[in-house]
Every structure is written in structure tokens, then in C-alpha cells.
PDB file of C-alpha atoms in Angstrom:
ATOM      1  CA  MET A   1       0.304   0.211   0.063  1.00  0.00           C
ATOM      2  CA  GLN A   2       0.932   3.514  -0.662  1.00  0.00           C
ATOM      3  CA  TYR A   3       0.045   6.585   0.821  1.00  0.00           C
ATOM      4  CA  THR A   4       0.281  10.431  -0.086  1.00  0.00           C
ATOM      5  CA  TYR A   5       0.335  13.114   2.602  1.00  0.00           C
ATOM      6  CA  ASP A   6       0.047  16.794   2.150  1.00  0.00           C
ATOM      7  CA  ALA A   7       2.139  19.418   3.625  1.00  0.00           C
ATOM      8  CA  ALA A   8      -0.135  19.534   7.191  1.00  0.00           C
ATOM      9  CA  GLY A   9       0.501  15.542   7.454  1.00  0.00           C
ATOM     10  CA  ASN A  10      -3.001  15.215   6.375  1.00  0.00           C
ATOM     11  CA  LEU A  11      -3.830  11.778   4.419  1.00  0.00           C
ATOM     12  CA  ILE A  12      -5.162  12.919   1.146  1.00  0.00           C
ATOM     13  CA  LYS A  13      -4.045   9.542  -1.340  1.00  0.00           C
ATOM     14  CA  ARG A  14      -3.982   5.754  -0.754  1.00  0.00           C
ATOM     15  CA  GLU A  15      -2.978   3.342  -3.617  1.00  0.00           C
ATOM     16  CA  TYR A  16      -2.823  -0.571  -3.606  1.00  0.00           C
ATOM     17  CA  VAL A  17       0.403  -1.418  -5.229  1.00  0.00           C
ATOM     18  CA  CYS A  18       1.090  -4.908  -7.058  1.00  0.00           C
ATOM     19  CA  ASN A  19       4.192  -6.281  -6.232  1.00  0.00           C
ATOM     20  CA  ASN A  20       3.556  -9.477  -8.232  1.00  0.00           C
ATOM     21  CA  ALA A  21       4.638  -8.969 -11.611  1.00  0.00           C
ATOM     22  CA  PRO A  22       5.649 -12.140 -13.972  1.00  0.00           C
ATOM     23  CA  SER A  23       9.362 -13.118 -13.824  1.00  0.00           C
ATOM     24  CA  GLY A  24      11.362 -10.317 -16.021  1.00  0.00           C
ATOM     25  CA  GLY A  25       7.927  -7.793 -16.084  1.00  0.00           C
ATOM     26  CA  ARG A  26       7.358  -4.547 -14.944  1.00  0.00           C
ATOM     27  CA  LEU A  27       4.331  -3.451 -13.664  1.00  0.00           C
ATOM     28  CA  ALA A  28       2.594  -0.437 -15.484  1.00  0.00           C
ATOM     29  CA  GLY A  29       1.812   1.674 -12.602  1.00  0.00           C
ATOM     30  CA  PRO A  30       0.010   0.841  -8.775  1.00  0.00           C
ATOM     31  CA  GLN A  31      -3.145  -1.152  -9.298  1.00  0.00           C
ATOM     32  CA  THR A  32      -6.301   0.476  -7.841  1.00  0.00           C
ATOM     33  CA  THR A  33      -9.379  -0.443  -6.230  1.00  0.00           C
ATOM     34  CA  ASP A  34     -11.181   0.891  -9.598  1.00  0.00           C
ATOM     35  CA  THR A  35      -8.941  -2.022 -11.676  1.00  0.00           C
ATOM     36  CA  ALA A  36     -10.416  -4.673  -8.797  1.00  0.00           C
ATOM     37  CA  ALA A  37     -13.726  -3.579  -9.437  1.00  0.00           C
ATOM     38  CA  ALA A  38     -13.547  -3.824 -13.476  1.00  0.00           C
ATOM     39  CA  THR A  39     -11.973  -7.567 -12.922  1.00  0.00           C
ATOM     40  CA  LYS A  40     -14.602  -8.377 -11.089  1.00  0.00           C
ATOM     41  CA  GLU A  41     -17.428  -6.771 -13.304  1.00  0.00           C
ATOM     42  CA  THR A  42     -16.027  -8.852 -15.963  1.00  0.00           C
ATOM     43  CA  THR A  43     -16.108 -12.190 -13.959  1.00  0.00           C
ATOM     44  CA  GLU A  44     -19.868 -11.442 -13.824  1.00  0.00           C
ATOM     45  CA  VAL A  45     -20.157 -11.184 -17.346  1.00  0.00           C
ATOM     46  CA  GLN A  46     -18.516 -14.062 -18.166  1.00  0.00           C
ATOM     47  CA  LEU A  47     -21.206 -15.856 -15.844  1.00  0.00           C
ATOM     48  CA  VAL A  48     -24.229 -14.223 -17.183  1.00  0.00           C
ATOM     49  CA  GLU A  49     -25.050 -15.141 -20.606  1.00  0.00           C
ATOM     50  CA  ALA A  50     -28.290 -13.171 -21.660  1.00  0.00           C
ATOM     51  CA  LEU A  51     -30.136 -10.645 -19.355  1.00  0.00           C
ATOM     52  CA  TYR A  52     -33.650  -9.677 -21.608  1.00  0.00           C
ATOM     53  CA  PRO A  53     -35.395  -8.279 -22.145  1.00  0.00           C
ATOM     54  CA  ASN A  54     -34.089  -5.190 -20.494  1.00  0.00           C
ATOM     55  CA  PRO A  55     -36.259  -2.556 -19.798  1.00  0.00           C
ATOM     56  CA  THR A  56     -38.957  -4.984 -19.164  1.00  0.00           C
ATOM     57  CA  THR A  57     -43.060  -4.503 -18.664  1.00  0.00           C
ATOM     58  CA  GLY A  58     -42.698  -7.248 -16.033  1.00  0.00           C
ATOM     59  CA  LEU A  59     -41.169 -11.096 -16.872  1.00  0.00           C
ATOM     60  CA  PHE A  60     -37.454 -10.810 -17.367  1.00  0.00           C
ATOM     61  CA  ARG A  61     -35.033 -14.169 -17.769  1.00  0.00           C
ATOM     62  CA  ILE A  62     -31.594 -14.368 -16.786  1.00  0.00           C
ATOM     63  CA  SER A  63     -29.109 -16.853 -18.885  1.00  0.00           C
ATOM     64  CA  PHE A  64     -26.233 -18.418 -17.037  1.00  0.00           C
ATOM     65  CA  VAL A  65     -23.187 -20.276 -18.604  1.00  0.00           C
ATOM     66  CA  LYS A  66     -23.347 -22.957 -16.502  1.00  0.00           C
ATOM     67  CA  PRO A  67     -26.470 -24.334 -14.124  1.00  0.00           C
ATOM     68  CA  LEU A  68     -27.627 -22.894 -10.816  1.00  0.00           C
ATOM     69  CA  ASN A  69     -27.835 -24.973  -7.883  1.00  0.00           C
ATOM     70  CA  ASN A  70     -30.120 -24.040  -5.434  1.00  0.00           C
ATOM     71  CA  ALA A  71     -29.348 -20.148  -6.058  1.00  0.00           C
ATOM     72  CA  VAL A  72     -30.706 -17.662  -3.633  1.00  0.00           C
ATOM     73  CA  VAL A  73     -32.171 -15.176  -6.211  1.00  0.00           C
ATOM     74  CA  ARG A  74     -33.103 -11.518  -4.257  1.00  0.00           C
ATOM     75  CA  LEU A  75     -34.709  -8.337  -5.496  1.00  0.00           C
ATOM     76  CA  PHE A  76     -34.172  -5.374  -4.501  1.00  0.00           C
ATOM     77  CA  ASP A  77     -35.617  -1.839  -4.991  1.00  0.00           C
ATOM     78  CA  ASN A  78     -33.682   1.587  -5.818  1.00  0.00           C
ATOM     79  CA  ASN A  79     -33.662   1.825  -2.012  1.00  0.00           C
ATOM     80  CA  GLY A  80     -32.223  -1.180  -1.094  1.00  0.00           C
ATOM     81  CA  ARG A  81     -35.264  -2.834   0.185  1.00  0.00           C
ATOM     82  CA  LEU A  82     -35.618  -6.505  -0.030  1.00  0.00           C
ATOM     83  CA  LEU A  83     -38.752  -6.994  -2.308  1.00  0.00           C
ATOM     84  CA  LYS A  84     -38.651 -10.921  -3.362  1.00  0.00           C
ATOM     85  CA  GLN A  85     -36.385 -13.506  -2.100  1.00  0.00           C
ATOM     86  CA  TYR A  86     -36.570 -17.338  -3.655  1.00  0.00           C
ATOM     87  CA  ASN A  87     -34.222 -20.331  -4.922  1.00  0.00           C
ATOM     88  CA  ALA A  88     -33.600 -21.288  -8.100  1.00  0.00           C
ATOM     89  CA  SER A  89     -31.943 -23.885 -10.536  1.00  0.00           C
ATOM     90  CA  GLY A  90     -30.963 -24.069 -13.660  1.00  0.00           C
ATOM     91  CA  SER A  91     -29.250 -22.453 -16.387  1.00  0.00           C
ATOM     92  CA  MET A  92     -32.361 -19.729 -17.080  1.00  0.00           C
ATOM     93  CA  VAL A  93     -33.641 -17.825 -14.183  1.00  0.00           C
ATOM     94  CA  PRO A  94     -37.283 -16.512 -14.981  1.00  0.00           C
ATOM     95  CA  VAL A  95     -38.012 -13.191 -12.481  1.00  0.00           C
ATOM     96  CA  ASP A  96     -41.553 -11.584 -12.284  1.00  0.00           C
ATOM     97  CA  ILE A  97     -41.455  -7.814 -11.631  1.00  0.00           C
ATOM     98  CA  SER A  98     -45.450  -7.331 -13.256  1.00  0.00           C
ATOM     99  CA  THR A  99     -46.664  -6.341  -9.874  1.00  0.00           C
ATOM    100  CA  PHE A 100     -44.339  -3.522  -9.023  1.00  0.00           C
ATOM    101  CA  ILE A 101     -44.143   0.279 -10.183  1.00  0.00           C
ATOM    102  CA  ALA A 102     -41.972   1.109 -12.939  1.00  0.00           C
ATOM    103  CA  GLY A 103     -38.179   2.355 -11.779  1.00  0.00           C
ATOM    104  CA  LEU A 104     -34.824   0.863 -10.984  1.00  0.00           C
ATOM    105  CA  TYR A 105     -34.338  -2.651  -9.424  1.00  0.00           C
ATOM    106  CA  TYR A 106     -31.712  -4.958  -8.688  1.00  0.00           C
ATOM    107  CA  ILE A 107     -31.202  -8.724  -8.976  1.00  0.00           C
ATOM    108  CA  VAL A 108     -28.863 -10.364  -6.631  1.00  0.00           C
ATOM    109  CA  VAL A 109     -28.044 -13.792  -7.588  1.00  0.00           C
ATOM    110  CA  THR A 110     -25.930 -15.843  -5.183  1.00  0.00           C
ATOM    111  CA  ASP A 111     -24.633 -19.735  -5.869  1.00  0.00           C
ATOM    112  CA  LYS A 112     -22.254 -21.482  -4.096  1.00  0.00           C
ATOM    113  CA  ASP A 113     -19.344 -20.540  -6.375  1.00  0.00           C
ATOM    114  CA  PHE A 114     -20.577 -16.711  -7.239  1.00  0.00           C
ATOM    115  CA  THR A 115     -22.525 -13.422  -7.024  1.00  0.00           C
ATOM    116  CA  VAL A 116     -23.894 -11.992  -9.669  1.00  0.00           C
ATOM    117  CA  ARG A 117     -25.751  -8.127  -9.447  1.00  0.00           C
ATOM    118  CA  LYS A 118     -27.534  -6.767 -12.505  1.00  0.00           C
ATOM    119  CA  LYS A 119     -29.866  -3.578 -13.084  1.00  0.00           C
ATOM    120  CA  ILE A 120     -33.025  -3.880 -14.173  1.00  0.00           C
ATOM    121  CA  ILE A 121     -35.216  -1.216 -15.651  1.00  0.00           C
ATOM    122  CA  LYS A 122     -39.032  -1.517 -15.275  1.00  0.00           C
ATOM    123  CA  LEU A 123     -41.078   0.447 -18.011  1.00  0.00           C
TER     124      LEU A 123
END
């Protein structure tokens, strides 16, 4: 970890530095938390084959690259309140939000190996 302070001694910057470069190679620069977030998002994209339709009027589906085994599916509103929770298995998870008002929702699917978070827009 690398810290930067101002003249008064206040912490103004914190960077995470990766020191495990491949042999003979050098890192282009420090690895920040933004890079870690991008790596996690890339992993999620590889797990989800499709989320459709989005925006939706009620019923949408999430298709996964590998089948789920009793995964927990949770639906949250834009304020973070849990609206719906159930278990699902298989490579396709249908979700029905037709009884909810139009707006932004978040779907979180947690299997034993991974967690996927996606935004859903209901028209």
C-alpha cells in the first residue's frame, strides 16, 4: 500500500500496489481499487450469458453460462429494500416484477461459487 500526505500531514491519497509482476516484467503502474472492481465485473459478465428483456414491462430472464444449483435470487428496489427472495436451479432464471411500479431494480443471484448483481429497468 502506498500513502500520500499533504504538507500538514493529512492523508490525501491511498493506492494499492501489486508487487507480483511476472518474472522479467514490470508493472505499468499501481493497481487501484478501480482495477479490482473492473476485474470483478468482467467475471460477472462471463457468468451471465444474457439478461433479457431489459428494460422490461414485468417478466425477464437471466441465462447463465453454467447451471445454478439451488441459488438464492433476491430482488431489491432502488432504496436497497428486499422485495422478493426465492431459490432457483438451472441455467435460466425467470423473474417476474410485473406487480411492482416502474423504476430501477437490482437482482442479486448467489450460488455457492459466485454472486451476480445486475440492474433492471421496469417500464
